[in-house]
Short mmCIF file of C-alpha atoms and ligand atoms in Angstrom, two decimals:
data_model
loop_
_atom_site.label_atom_id
_atom_site.label_comp_id
_atom_site.label_asym_id
_atom_site.label_seq_id
_atom_site.Cartn_x
_atom_site.Cartn_y
_atom_site.Cartn_z
CA UNK A 1 14.50 29.32 -26.22
CA UNK A 2 12.27 30.20 -23.19
CA UNK A 3 9.31 27.88 -22.45
CA UNK A 4 5.80 29.15 -23.24
CA UNK A 5 3.11 28.18 -21.06
CA UNK A 6 0.43 26.09 -22.71
CA UNK A 7 -2.80 27.80 -23.67
CA UNK A 8 -6.09 26.41 -23.52
CA UNK A 9 -9.06 27.47 -25.72
CA UNK A 10 -12.45 27.72 -24.50
CA UNK A 11 -14.69 29.26 -27.29
CA UNK A 12 -13.05 32.72 -28.28
CA UNK A 13 -10.82 33.10 -25.01
CA UNK A 14 -7.43 31.49 -24.65
CA UNK A 15 -6.22 31.46 -21.27
CA UNK A 16 -2.42 30.73 -20.71
CA UNK A 17 -1.94 28.19 -18.08
CA UNK A 18 1.29 28.14 -15.65
CA UNK A 19 3.42 24.95 -15.75
CA UNK A 20 4.30 23.34 -12.80
CA UNK A 21 7.76 21.49 -13.91
CA UNK A 22 8.62 17.89 -12.92
CA UNK A 23 12.53 16.83 -12.16
CA UNK A 24 11.68 13.74 -13.45
CA UNK A 25 8.82 12.41 -15.88
CA UNK A 26 5.27 14.72 -16.55
CA UNK A 27 5.07 18.02 -15.42
CA UNK A 28 1.98 19.25 -14.58
CA UNK A 29 -0.48 22.18 -16.00
CA UNK A 30 -1.56 24.62 -13.05
CA UNK A 31 -5.37 24.29 -13.52
CA UNK A 32 -6.25 25.85 -10.15
CA UNK A 33 -7.67 29.09 -11.69
CA UNK A 34 -9.73 27.88 -14.54
CA UNK A 35 -12.99 27.52 -12.60
CA UNK A 36 -12.74 31.14 -11.12
CA UNK A 37 -11.57 32.61 -14.53
CA UNK A 38 -13.43 30.61 -17.02
CA UNK A 39 -16.39 29.10 -15.29
CA UNK A 40 -15.31 25.38 -16.06
CA UNK A 41 -13.88 22.70 -13.73
CA UNK A 42 -11.86 19.32 -15.10
CA UNK A 43 -13.23 16.05 -15.36
CA UNK A 44 -10.79 13.03 -14.87
CA UNK A 45 -12.44 9.65 -13.39
CA UNK A 46 -9.89 8.01 -10.94
CA UNK A 47 -7.63 11.49 -11.41
CA UNK A 48 -5.68 8.77 -14.18
CA UNK A 49 -4.47 12.38 -15.58
CA UNK A 50 -4.31 14.60 -12.50
CA UNK A 51 -1.56 14.90 -10.08
CA UNK A 52 -2.65 15.96 -6.75
CA UNK A 53 0.54 16.61 -5.61
CA UNK A 54 4.33 18.20 -5.94
CA UNK A 55 6.38 15.29 -4.05
CA UNK A 56 9.97 14.65 -3.72
CA UNK A 57 9.59 10.78 -1.98
CA UNK A 58 8.76 8.32 -4.81
CA UNK A 59 9.40 8.09 -8.64
CA UNK A 60 7.91 5.46 -10.92
CA UNK A 61 8.65 5.56 -14.48
CA UNK A 62 5.71 3.85 -15.53
CA UNK A 63 7.34 3.22 -18.99
CA UNK A 64 10.82 2.36 -18.60
CA UNK A 65 9.40 -0.12 -15.49
CA UNK A 66 11.64 1.52 -12.97
CA UNK A 67 11.34 2.55 -9.43
CA UNK A 68 13.15 5.21 -7.29
CA UNK A 69 12.53 6.02 -3.32
CA UNK A 70 14.78 9.34 -2.95
CA UNK A 71 16.45 9.02 -5.91
CA UNK A 72 17.85 5.69 -5.23
CA UNK A 73 16.90 2.37 -7.70
CA UNK A 74 14.44 -0.30 -5.85
CA UNK A 75 16.43 -2.71 -6.24
CA UNK A 76 19.40 -1.22 -4.51
CA UNK A 77 17.54 -0.84 -1.73
CA UNK A 78 15.89 -4.28 -1.69
CA UNK A 79 19.58 -5.86 -1.91
CA UNK A 80 21.32 -3.75 0.62
CA UNK A 81 19.40 -2.55 3.07
CA UNK A 82 17.25 -2.98 6.06
CA UNK A 83 13.14 -2.20 5.83
CA UNK A 84 13.79 0.61 9.16
CA UNK A 85 16.55 1.96 7.03
CA UNK A 86 14.41 2.49 4.05
CA UNK A 87 11.65 3.73 6.42
CA UNK A 88 13.73 6.33 7.77
CA UNK A 89 15.11 7.55 4.56
CA UNK A 90 11.30 8.04 2.67
CA UNK A 91 10.57 10.00 6.35
CA UNK A 92 13.45 11.89 6.39
CA UNK A 93 14.84 11.99 2.74
CA UNK A 94 18.19 10.51 3.23
CA UNK A 95 19.69 7.16 4.28
CA UNK A 96 20.70 6.96 7.67
CA UNK A 97 24.18 6.99 9.36
CA UNK A 98 25.33 4.49 11.85
CA UNK A 99 24.32 6.58 14.49
CA UNK A 100 21.21 7.85 13.63
CA UNK A 101 20.20 3.86 12.40
CA UNK A 102 20.97 2.74 15.67
CA UNK A 103 18.67 5.57 17.43
CA UNK A 104 15.75 4.65 14.94
CA UNK A 105 15.95 1.16 15.97
CA UNK A 106 15.88 1.75 19.51
CA UNK A 107 13.10 4.08 19.19
CA UNK A 108 11.23 1.24 17.76
CA UNK A 109 12.19 -1.02 20.12
CA UNK A 110 10.80 1.52 22.74
CA UNK A 111 7.85 2.28 21.60
CA UNK A 112 6.49 -1.46 20.42
CA UNK A 113 4.34 -2.51 23.24
CA UNK A 114 0.76 -1.51 23.10
CA UNK A 115 -1.29 -0.41 26.09
CA UNK A 116 -2.69 -3.09 27.81
CA UNK A 117 -6.23 -1.65 27.72
CA UNK A 118 -6.10 -2.66 23.74
CA UNK A 119 -6.16 -6.23 24.63
CA UNK A 120 -9.61 -5.70 25.29
CA UNK A 121 -9.83 -4.67 22.28
CA UNK A 122 -8.40 -6.96 20.08
CA UNK A 123 -10.71 -9.62 22.22
CA UNK A 124 -13.75 -7.79 21.27
CA UNK A 125 -13.54 -8.94 17.62
CA UNK A 126 -15.35 -11.96 15.96
CA UNK A 127 -12.90 -14.77 15.57
CA UNK A 128 -13.62 -15.12 11.80
CA UNK A 129 -12.83 -11.39 11.56
CA UNK A 130 -10.62 -10.13 8.84
CA UNK A 131 -7.30 -9.06 9.83
CA UNK A 132 -7.28 -5.93 7.43
CA UNK A 133 -10.74 -4.66 9.45
CA UNK A 134 -8.56 -5.17 13.15
CA UNK A 135 -5.60 -3.49 11.61
CA UNK A 136 -7.24 -0.62 10.57
CA UNK A 137 -9.59 -0.39 13.48
CA UNK A 138 -6.43 -0.16 16.21
CA UNK A 139 -4.24 1.64 14.14
CA UNK A 140 -7.70 4.33 14.82
CA UNK A 141 -7.89 3.21 18.50
CA UNK A 142 -4.21 3.60 19.40
CA UNK A 143 -5.00 7.48 18.19
CA UNK A 144 -7.09 7.67 21.75
CA UNK A 145 -3.72 6.88 23.40
CA UNK A 146 -1.48 9.82 22.13
CA UNK A 147 -4.21 12.89 21.67
CA UNK A 148 -0.59 15.18 22.81
CA UNK A 149 0.61 14.22 19.63
CA UNK A 150 -2.00 15.05 17.23
CA UNK A 151 -1.17 18.68 15.90
CA UNK A 152 0.23 17.78 12.46
CA UNK A 153 2.30 21.04 12.44
CA UNK A 154 4.55 20.24 15.43
CA UNK A 155 7.19 18.84 13.99
CA UNK A 156 8.25 16.82 17.06
CA UNK A 157 4.72 15.39 17.24
CA UNK A 158 4.87 14.37 13.76
CA UNK A 159 8.45 12.20 14.60
CA UNK A 160 6.69 10.93 17.87
CA UNK A 161 3.65 9.87 16.46
CA UNK A 162 5.72 8.53 13.75
CA UNK A 163 8.00 6.50 15.60
CA UNK A 164 5.06 4.60 17.93
CA UNK A 165 3.06 3.77 14.62
CA UNK A 166 5.96 2.44 13.06
CA UNK A 167 6.83 0.79 16.43
CA UNK A 168 3.40 -0.99 17.44
CA UNK A 169 2.51 -1.85 13.69
CA UNK A 170 4.04 -5.27 13.59
CA UNK A 171 2.37 -5.87 17.25
CA UNK A 172 -0.79 -4.91 15.92
CA UNK A 173 -0.63 -6.83 12.98
CA UNK A 174 0.68 -10.02 14.77
CA UNK A 175 -2.19 -9.63 17.25
CA UNK A 176 -4.59 -9.28 14.78
CA UNK A 177 -3.71 -12.78 13.60
CA UNK A 178 -3.49 -14.21 16.99
CA UNK A 179 -6.84 -13.03 17.41
CA UNK A 180 -8.26 -15.34 14.60
CA UNK A 181 -6.28 -18.34 15.89
CA UNK A 182 -7.18 -17.91 19.61
CA UNK A 183 -3.60 -18.50 20.64
CA UNK A 184 -2.14 -16.10 23.32
CA UNK A 185 -0.83 -12.67 22.22
CA UNK A 186 3.00 -12.57 22.35
CA UNK A 187 4.59 -9.56 23.52
CA UNK A 188 7.53 -8.30 21.51
CA UNK A 189 11.38 -8.52 22.62
CA UNK A 190 13.93 -6.06 22.92
CA UNK A 191 16.72 -8.80 21.64
CA UNK A 192 15.17 -8.90 18.44
CA UNK A 193 15.24 -6.62 15.16
CA UNK A 194 12.13 -4.89 13.62
CA UNK A 195 11.71 -8.17 11.19
CA UNK A 196 12.38 -10.80 13.65
CA UNK A 197 10.14 -9.16 16.45
CA UNK A 198 7.20 -9.29 13.74
CA UNK A 199 7.76 -12.88 12.81
CA UNK A 200 8.61 -13.97 17.09
CA UNK A 201 5.10 -12.33 17.53
CA UNK A 202 2.93 -13.84 14.76
CA UNK A 203 4.40 -17.78 15.19
CA UNK A 204 6.02 -18.11 18.67
CA UNK A 205 3.66 -19.60 21.19
CA UNK A 206 4.46 -19.35 25.16
CA UNK A 207 5.07 -22.88 25.94
CA UNK A 208 8.03 -23.64 23.46
CA UNK A 209 10.81 -21.35 22.26
CA UNK A 210 10.74 -20.30 19.02
CA UNK A 211 13.69 -19.76 16.87
CA UNK A 212 13.33 -16.87 13.90
CA UNK A 213 14.52 -18.73 11.00
CA UNK A 214 17.28 -16.14 9.33
CA UNK A 215 16.25 -17.24 5.80
CA UNK A 216 12.62 -15.81 6.45
CA UNK A 217 13.58 -12.68 8.07
CA UNK A 218 15.71 -12.08 5.06
CA UNK A 219 13.28 -12.34 2.48
CA UNK A 220 10.51 -10.45 4.57
CA UNK A 221 12.73 -7.75 4.72
CA UNK A 222 12.95 -7.71 1.23
CA UNK A 223 8.93 -8.13 0.69
CA UNK A 224 8.60 -5.24 3.34
CA UNK A 225 11.06 -2.68 1.31
CA UNK A 226 9.12 -3.69 -1.57
CA UNK A 227 6.04 -2.53 -0.52
CA UNK A 228 7.20 0.71 0.73
CA UNK A 229 6.17 3.33 -0.97
CA UNK A 230 4.80 3.89 -4.57
CA UNK A 231 3.82 7.48 -5.44
CA UNK A 232 0.21 8.69 -5.31
CA UNK A 233 -1.14 5.17 -5.30
CA UNK A 234 -5.32 4.66 -4.03
CA UNK A 235 -4.41 4.25 0.12
CA UNK A 236 -1.54 6.68 0.03
CA UNK A 237 -3.84 9.64 -2.01
CA UNK A 238 -6.50 8.44 0.77
CA UNK A 239 -3.87 9.15 3.76
CA UNK A 240 -3.43 12.57 2.00
CA UNK A 241 -6.67 13.28 1.40
CA UNK A 242 -7.93 12.28 4.79
CA UNK A 243 -5.02 14.43 6.49
CA UNK A 244 -5.64 17.39 4.41
CA UNK A 245 -7.99 18.52 6.41
CA UNK A 246 -5.62 18.30 9.40
CA UNK A 247 -6.93 14.86 10.91
CA UNK A 248 -4.07 13.11 13.00
CA UNK A 249 -1.62 10.66 11.51
CA UNK A 250 -3.37 7.44 12.93
CA UNK A 251 -6.64 8.62 11.67
CA UNK A 252 -5.43 9.23 8.20
CA UNK A 253 -3.41 5.98 8.55
CA UNK A 254 -6.17 3.88 9.26
CA UNK A 255 -8.03 5.34 6.56
CA UNK A 256 -5.48 4.45 3.71
CA UNK A 257 -5.44 0.77 5.59
CA UNK A 258 -8.91 0.55 4.07
CA UNK A 259 -8.34 1.61 0.68
CA UNK A 260 -5.46 -0.85 0.73
CA UNK A 261 -8.12 -3.60 1.45
CA UNK A 262 -9.64 -3.34 -1.74
CA UNK A 263 -9.30 -6.30 -4.45
CA UNK A 264 -8.09 -3.64 -6.70
CA UNK A 265 -5.15 -2.33 -4.58
CA UNK A 266 -3.47 -4.39 -1.70
CA UNK A 267 -5.98 -6.86 -1.48
CA UNK A 268 -5.24 -8.31 -4.83
CA UNK A 269 -2.27 -10.34 -2.96
CA UNK A 270 -4.97 -12.38 -1.25
CA UNK A 271 -7.24 -12.81 -4.40
CA UNK A 272 -4.20 -13.92 -6.64
CA UNK A 273 -3.71 -17.09 -4.34
CA UNK A 274 -7.22 -17.59 -4.19
CA UNK A 275 -7.45 -17.96 -8.00
CA UNK A 276 -4.35 -19.87 -8.63
CA UNK A 277 -5.62 -22.08 -5.94
CA UNK A 278 -9.28 -22.46 -7.75
CA UNK A 279 -7.10 -23.43 -10.94
CA UNK A 280 -4.56 -25.71 -9.31
CA UNK A 281 -7.72 -27.48 -7.58
CA UNK A 282 -10.70 -27.38 -10.05
CA UNK A 283 -9.83 -30.73 -12.38
CA UNK A 284 -12.01 -28.80 -15.30
CA UNK A 285 -9.83 -25.67 -15.29
CA UNK A 286 -6.93 -24.38 -17.69
CA UNK A 287 -4.86 -21.27 -17.47
CA UNK A 288 -6.76 -20.79 -20.93
CA UNK A 289 -9.75 -20.68 -19.80
CA UNK A 290 -9.10 -18.22 -16.91
CA UNK A 291 -7.38 -16.03 -19.36
CA UNK A 292 -10.63 -16.39 -21.54
CA UNK A 293 -12.22 -15.09 -19.04
CA UNK A 294 -10.52 -12.18 -17.83
CA UNK A 295 -10.80 -11.19 -21.71
CA UNK A 296 -14.33 -11.58 -21.77
CA UNK A 297 -16.27 -8.06 -21.39
CA UNK A 298 -19.03 -9.78 -20.11
CA UNK A 299 -17.18 -11.13 -17.19
CA UNK A 300 -16.23 -8.74 -14.25
CA UNK A 301 -13.45 -11.41 -13.45
CA UNK A 302 -10.08 -9.80 -13.76
CA UNK A 303 -6.72 -11.62 -14.02
CA UNK A 304 -5.36 -10.65 -10.56
CA UNK A 305 -2.02 -9.47 -9.71
CA UNK A 306 -1.91 -7.92 -13.66
CA UNK A 307 -2.21 -4.71 -14.95
CA UNK A 308 -1.11 -0.96 -13.28
CA UNK A 309 -2.26 2.52 -14.04
CA UNK A 310 1.51 3.52 -14.29
CA UNK A 311 3.38 0.89 -15.46
CA UNK A 312 3.17 0.00 -19.18
CA UNK A 313 6.13 -2.14 -18.50
CA UNK A 314 7.29 -4.96 -16.52
CA UNK A 315 6.21 -4.07 -12.79
CA UNK A 316 10.22 -3.68 -11.49
CA UNK A 317 9.19 -5.12 -8.13
CA UNK A 318 7.33 -8.01 -9.56
CA UNK A 319 10.48 -8.80 -11.98
CA UNK A 320 12.31 -8.89 -8.14
CA UNK A 321 9.86 -11.11 -6.66
CA UNK A 322 9.53 -13.41 -9.62
CA UNK A 323 12.76 -14.56 -9.26
CA UNK A 324 13.28 -14.22 -5.67
CA UNK A 325 9.94 -16.73 -5.31
CA UNK A 326 12.56 -19.36 -6.62
CA UNK A 327 15.10 -19.08 -4.55
CA UNK A 328 13.07 -18.47 -1.22
CA UNK A 329 10.87 -22.01 -2.74
CA UNK A 330 14.04 -23.78 -2.77
CA UNK A 331 15.16 -22.60 0.54
CA UNK A 332 12.25 -23.14 2.84
CA UNK A 333 9.37 -25.25 0.88
CA UNK A 334 10.56 -27.04 -1.95
CA UNK A 335 7.81 -27.24 -4.82
CA UNK A 336 4.73 -24.85 -4.99
CA UNK A 337 2.09 -26.08 -7.29
CA UNK A 338 1.17 -22.42 -7.26
CA UNK A 339 4.19 -20.82 -8.98
CA UNK A 340 3.91 -23.14 -11.75
CA UNK A 341 0.53 -22.08 -12.79
CA UNK A 342 1.07 -18.39 -11.88
CA UNK A 343 4.11 -19.01 -14.74
CA UNK A 344 1.92 -20.17 -16.77
CA UNK A 345 -0.56 -18.11 -16.47
CA UNK A 346 2.12 -15.04 -17.26
CA UNK A 347 3.33 -16.77 -19.93
CA UNK A 348 -0.12 -17.36 -21.62
CA UNK A 349 -0.95 -13.49 -20.49
CA UNK A 350 2.41 -11.95 -21.97
CA UNK A 351 1.68 -13.67 -25.52
CA UNK A 352 -1.92 -13.09 -26.18
CA UNK A 353 -2.83 -10.07 -27.90
CA UNK A 354 -5.57 -8.60 -25.48
CA UNK A 355 -2.78 -8.24 -22.44
CA UNK A 356 -0.12 -7.20 -25.04
CA UNK A 357 -2.16 -4.22 -26.71
CA UNK A 358 -3.46 -2.94 -23.19
CA UNK A 359 0.67 -3.38 -21.79
CA UNK A 360 -0.77 -5.36 -18.83
CA UNK A 361 2.29 -7.02 -17.06
CA UNK A 362 2.46 -8.99 -13.77
CA UNK A 363 2.33 -6.33 -10.69
CA UNK A 364 4.01 -6.61 -7.23
CA UNK A 365 1.03 -8.77 -5.95
CA UNK A 366 1.41 -11.65 -8.85
CA UNK A 367 4.29 -13.49 -6.91
CA UNK A 368 4.33 -11.71 -3.48
CA UNK A 369 1.29 -14.28 -2.16
CA UNK A 370 3.20 -17.30 -3.46
CA UNK A 371 6.59 -15.92 -1.55
CA UNK A 372 3.96 -14.98 1.53
CA UNK A 373 2.69 -18.38 1.81
CA UNK A 374 5.92 -20.36 1.30
CA UNK A 375 6.71 -18.08 4.36
CA UNK A 376 4.26 -19.42 6.58
CA UNK A 377 2.08 -16.77 5.87
CA UNK A 378 -2.00 -17.54 6.34
CA UNK A 379 -3.58 -15.84 3.07
CA UNK A 380 -5.88 -13.54 5.15
CA UNK A 381 -2.73 -12.00 6.25
CA UNK A 382 -1.36 -10.73 3.16
CA UNK A 383 -2.62 -7.79 3.06
CA UNK A 384 -1.42 -6.60 6.49
CA UNK A 385 1.89 -7.52 5.47
CA UNK A 386 1.68 -4.98 2.29
CA UNK A 387 0.36 -2.76 5.16
CA UNK A 388 3.12 -3.28 7.19
CA UNK A 389 5.44 -2.47 4.19
CA UNK A 390 3.33 0.49 2.99
CA UNK A 391 3.36 2.28 5.97
CA UNK A 392 6.41 4.07 5.80
CA UNK A 393 5.45 5.44 2.44
CA UNK A 394 2.07 6.72 3.84
CA UNK A 395 3.61 8.71 6.89
CA UNK A 396 6.17 10.00 4.77
CA UNK A 397 3.68 11.47 2.01
CA UNK A 398 0.94 12.63 5.36
CA UNK A 399 4.25 14.29 6.39
CA UNK A 400 5.13 15.70 3.26
CA UNK A 401 1.87 17.22 2.86
CA UNK A 402 1.81 18.96 5.99
CA UNK A 403 5.07 20.55 5.40
CA UNK A 404 3.70 21.41 2.03
CA UNK A 405 2.51 25.00 2.11
CA UNK A 406 0.66 24.60 -1.03
CA UNK A 407 -1.69 21.99 0.53
CA UNK A 408 -5.28 22.95 1.07
CA UNK A 409 -8.37 21.04 2.28
CA UNK A 410 -8.89 18.05 -0.45
CA UNK A 411 -12.26 18.80 -1.79
CA UNK A 412 -13.07 17.95 -5.66
CA UNK A 413 -15.44 19.58 -7.65
CA UNK A 414 -18.59 17.45 -9.47
CA UNK A 415 -20.13 17.46 -12.71
CA UNK A 416 -24.06 17.69 -11.78
CA UNK A 417 -26.08 15.66 -13.66
CA UNK A 418 -29.33 15.27 -11.65
CA UNK A 419 -32.58 16.11 -11.43
CA UNK A 420 -32.88 20.11 -11.58
CA UNK A 421 -35.94 21.68 -9.91
CA UNK A 422 -38.68 19.48 -8.49
CA UNK A 423 -41.80 20.35 -7.42
CA UNK A 424 -42.11 19.25 -3.72
CA UNK A 425 -44.91 16.52 -3.02
CA UNK A 426 -46.28 16.16 0.61
CA UNK A 427 -45.48 12.13 2.01
CA UNK A 428 -49.53 11.97 2.18
CA UNK A 429 -49.73 12.57 -1.53
CA UNK A 430 -46.59 10.69 -2.60
N1 CMC B 1 -7.49 -8.51 -16.52
C1 CMC B 1 -7.83 -7.93 -17.34
N2 CMC B 1 -8.33 -7.03 -18.45
C2 CMC B 1 -7.35 -6.13 -17.80
C3 CMC B 1 -6.93 -6.43 -16.39
C4 CMC B 1 -6.99 -7.36 -15.81
N3 CMC B 1 -6.10 -7.53 -14.72
N4 CMC B 1 -6.58 -4.92 -15.95
C5 CMC B 1 -6.48 -3.94 -16.99
N5 CMC B 1 -7.51 -4.65 -17.84
C6 CMC B 1 -7.78 -3.97 -19.00
C7 CMC B 1 -9.50 -3.21 -18.54
O1 CMC B 1 -10.40 -4.15 -18.81
C8 CMC B 1 -9.06 -2.08 -19.51
O2 CMC B 1 -9.64 -2.49 -21.14
P1 CMC B 1 -10.77 -1.83 -21.95
O3 CMC B 1 -9.61 -0.69 -22.56
O4 CMC B 1 -10.84 -2.58 -23.33
O5 CMC B 1 -11.48 -1.44 -21.29
C9 CMC B 1 -7.80 -1.73 -20.01
O6 CMC B 1 -7.12 -3.15 -19.31
C10 CMC B 1 -7.32 -0.74 -18.64
O7 CMC B 1 -7.92 -1.17 -17.76
P2 CMC B 1 -8.06 -0.16 -16.26
O8 CMC B 1 -9.47 -0.92 -15.90
O9 CMC B 1 -8.85 1.04 -17.32
O10 CMC B 1 -6.82 0.18 -15.97
P3 CMC B 1 -6.88 0.90 -14.29
O11 CMC B 1 -5.19 1.73 -14.37
O12 CMC B 1 -7.98 2.10 -13.82
O13 CMC B 1 -6.66 -0.03 -13.50
C11 CMC B 1 -5.89 -1.79 -11.91
C12 CMC B 1 -5.59 -0.57 -12.88
C13 CMC B 1 -4.10 -2.36 -11.36
C14 CMC B 1 -7.01 -1.55 -10.90
C15 CMC B 1 -5.94 -2.67 -13.13
O14 CMC B 1 -4.91 -3.79 -14.06
C16 CMC B 1 -6.78 -4.78 -12.22
O15 CMC B 1 -8.07 -4.49 -11.98
N6 CMC B 1 -5.90 -5.16 -12.16
C17 CMC B 1 -6.34 -6.29 -11.26
C18 CMC B 1 -5.90 -6.30 -9.47
C19 CMC B 1 -4.66 -5.61 -9.40
O16 CMC B 1 -3.69 -6.74 -9.74
N7 CMC B 1 -4.37 -4.99 -8.50
C20 CMC B 1 -3.07 -4.86 -7.78
C21 CMC B 1 -2.31 -3.27 -8.67
S1 CMC B 1 -0.85 -3.28 -8.22
C22 CMC B 1 -0.24 -3.28 -6.46
C23 CMC B 1 -1.66 -2.21 -5.98
O17 CMC B 1 -1.89 -1.18 -6.10
O18 CMC B 1 -1.90 -3.17 -4.88
#
């Protein structure tokens, strides 16, 4: 039977609206002609019910609690791939063969150095600067060295700028941390892998030899893969939004980083650890009192690391991380009192009617911080680690948007509710 187009009735008008069919999940209703034909616009705060793009990169099934990239289950990618393989998959649509992977890894090594002029840039920040601010500023700043790659419709320029951004991100991230410690910046080394290199630049000192721990490398590789992409989340939508004005890749990604920094998005991993530490360090605090605060509508406190716009089921990334946390702690650190409190909080929340009725489960940020901590990362670097992980997703979405002939500059409408016509009063009479 032929599927009928949906009909919208406004007053006496019946308007047929075209469907935009999805291969998985919700199909869309194309409302782009609504204003012109009916004189109304759609209203959807937070775009909770609005598809802003057709995308073939990532599919999140919120009800089932599953996540796939280019059709591959996240569990399989996290188990079997390197982060660079997943980055290649997101950007180019297929997993690389051996030769493609070697070339891809080589290109990362070739471009991992930062221009020496940028050192002065890092030095200009105050020591207490949050590394996320340095990260996004430096990402914007490196656009000044690559103006020849700014054209978003030049295929070669897109690949060149994507490679440079991916290759330099671990260096920028590690240097943003070194800045806060006052220790010398450590240069990338071409005998190390992408993840090893980052760990080396983060933790090595010029005065002694540093051996990258394979357990830590493996764990960080999995963590980066788990953050690699997640559909039209706030930062990715920001990258697309900014990029829709034909802003270059560096500028668009820098904007996405600023969106990620917020505590409701990637900044949540830092907030989770602060929350768990508060519970552990305050003898009067209990998991029950924190659950009660999260439920209290007169208290702005939220249980950090809980809830998600898309998942009405357990976040598959959190499921992997929860298991992984035990394993990593066993191998590198032994016990962490924060893990015990996190598990207690999760138990208490999952058996509470408030959280159950709103489908609030742990999200990726609930357990990731405990693992980052066990791996030796300072808490203010957690969102930076999320950003390194999410970078391939941002680039892939920016690239897909620029390749899509349907792309137009993002320019939403508004429903105006302000003053209408007012009599102007000159300054001396006000
Ligand atoms: N603690 C207490 N109540 C919550 C929480 C929470 N963490 N999350 C949602 N709720 C309640 C919310 O108050 C609302 O209740 P009611 O229906 O009575 O008004 C209901 O659940 C729906 O919440 P919402 O704010 O309308 O949902 P949203 O889709 O707009 O927000 C969210 C999603 C992730 C911002 C939100 O769940 C939240 O603030 N969580 C805490 C921050 C966090 O962990 N962020 C990381 C998100 S996952 C990774 C990432 O994107 O970076």
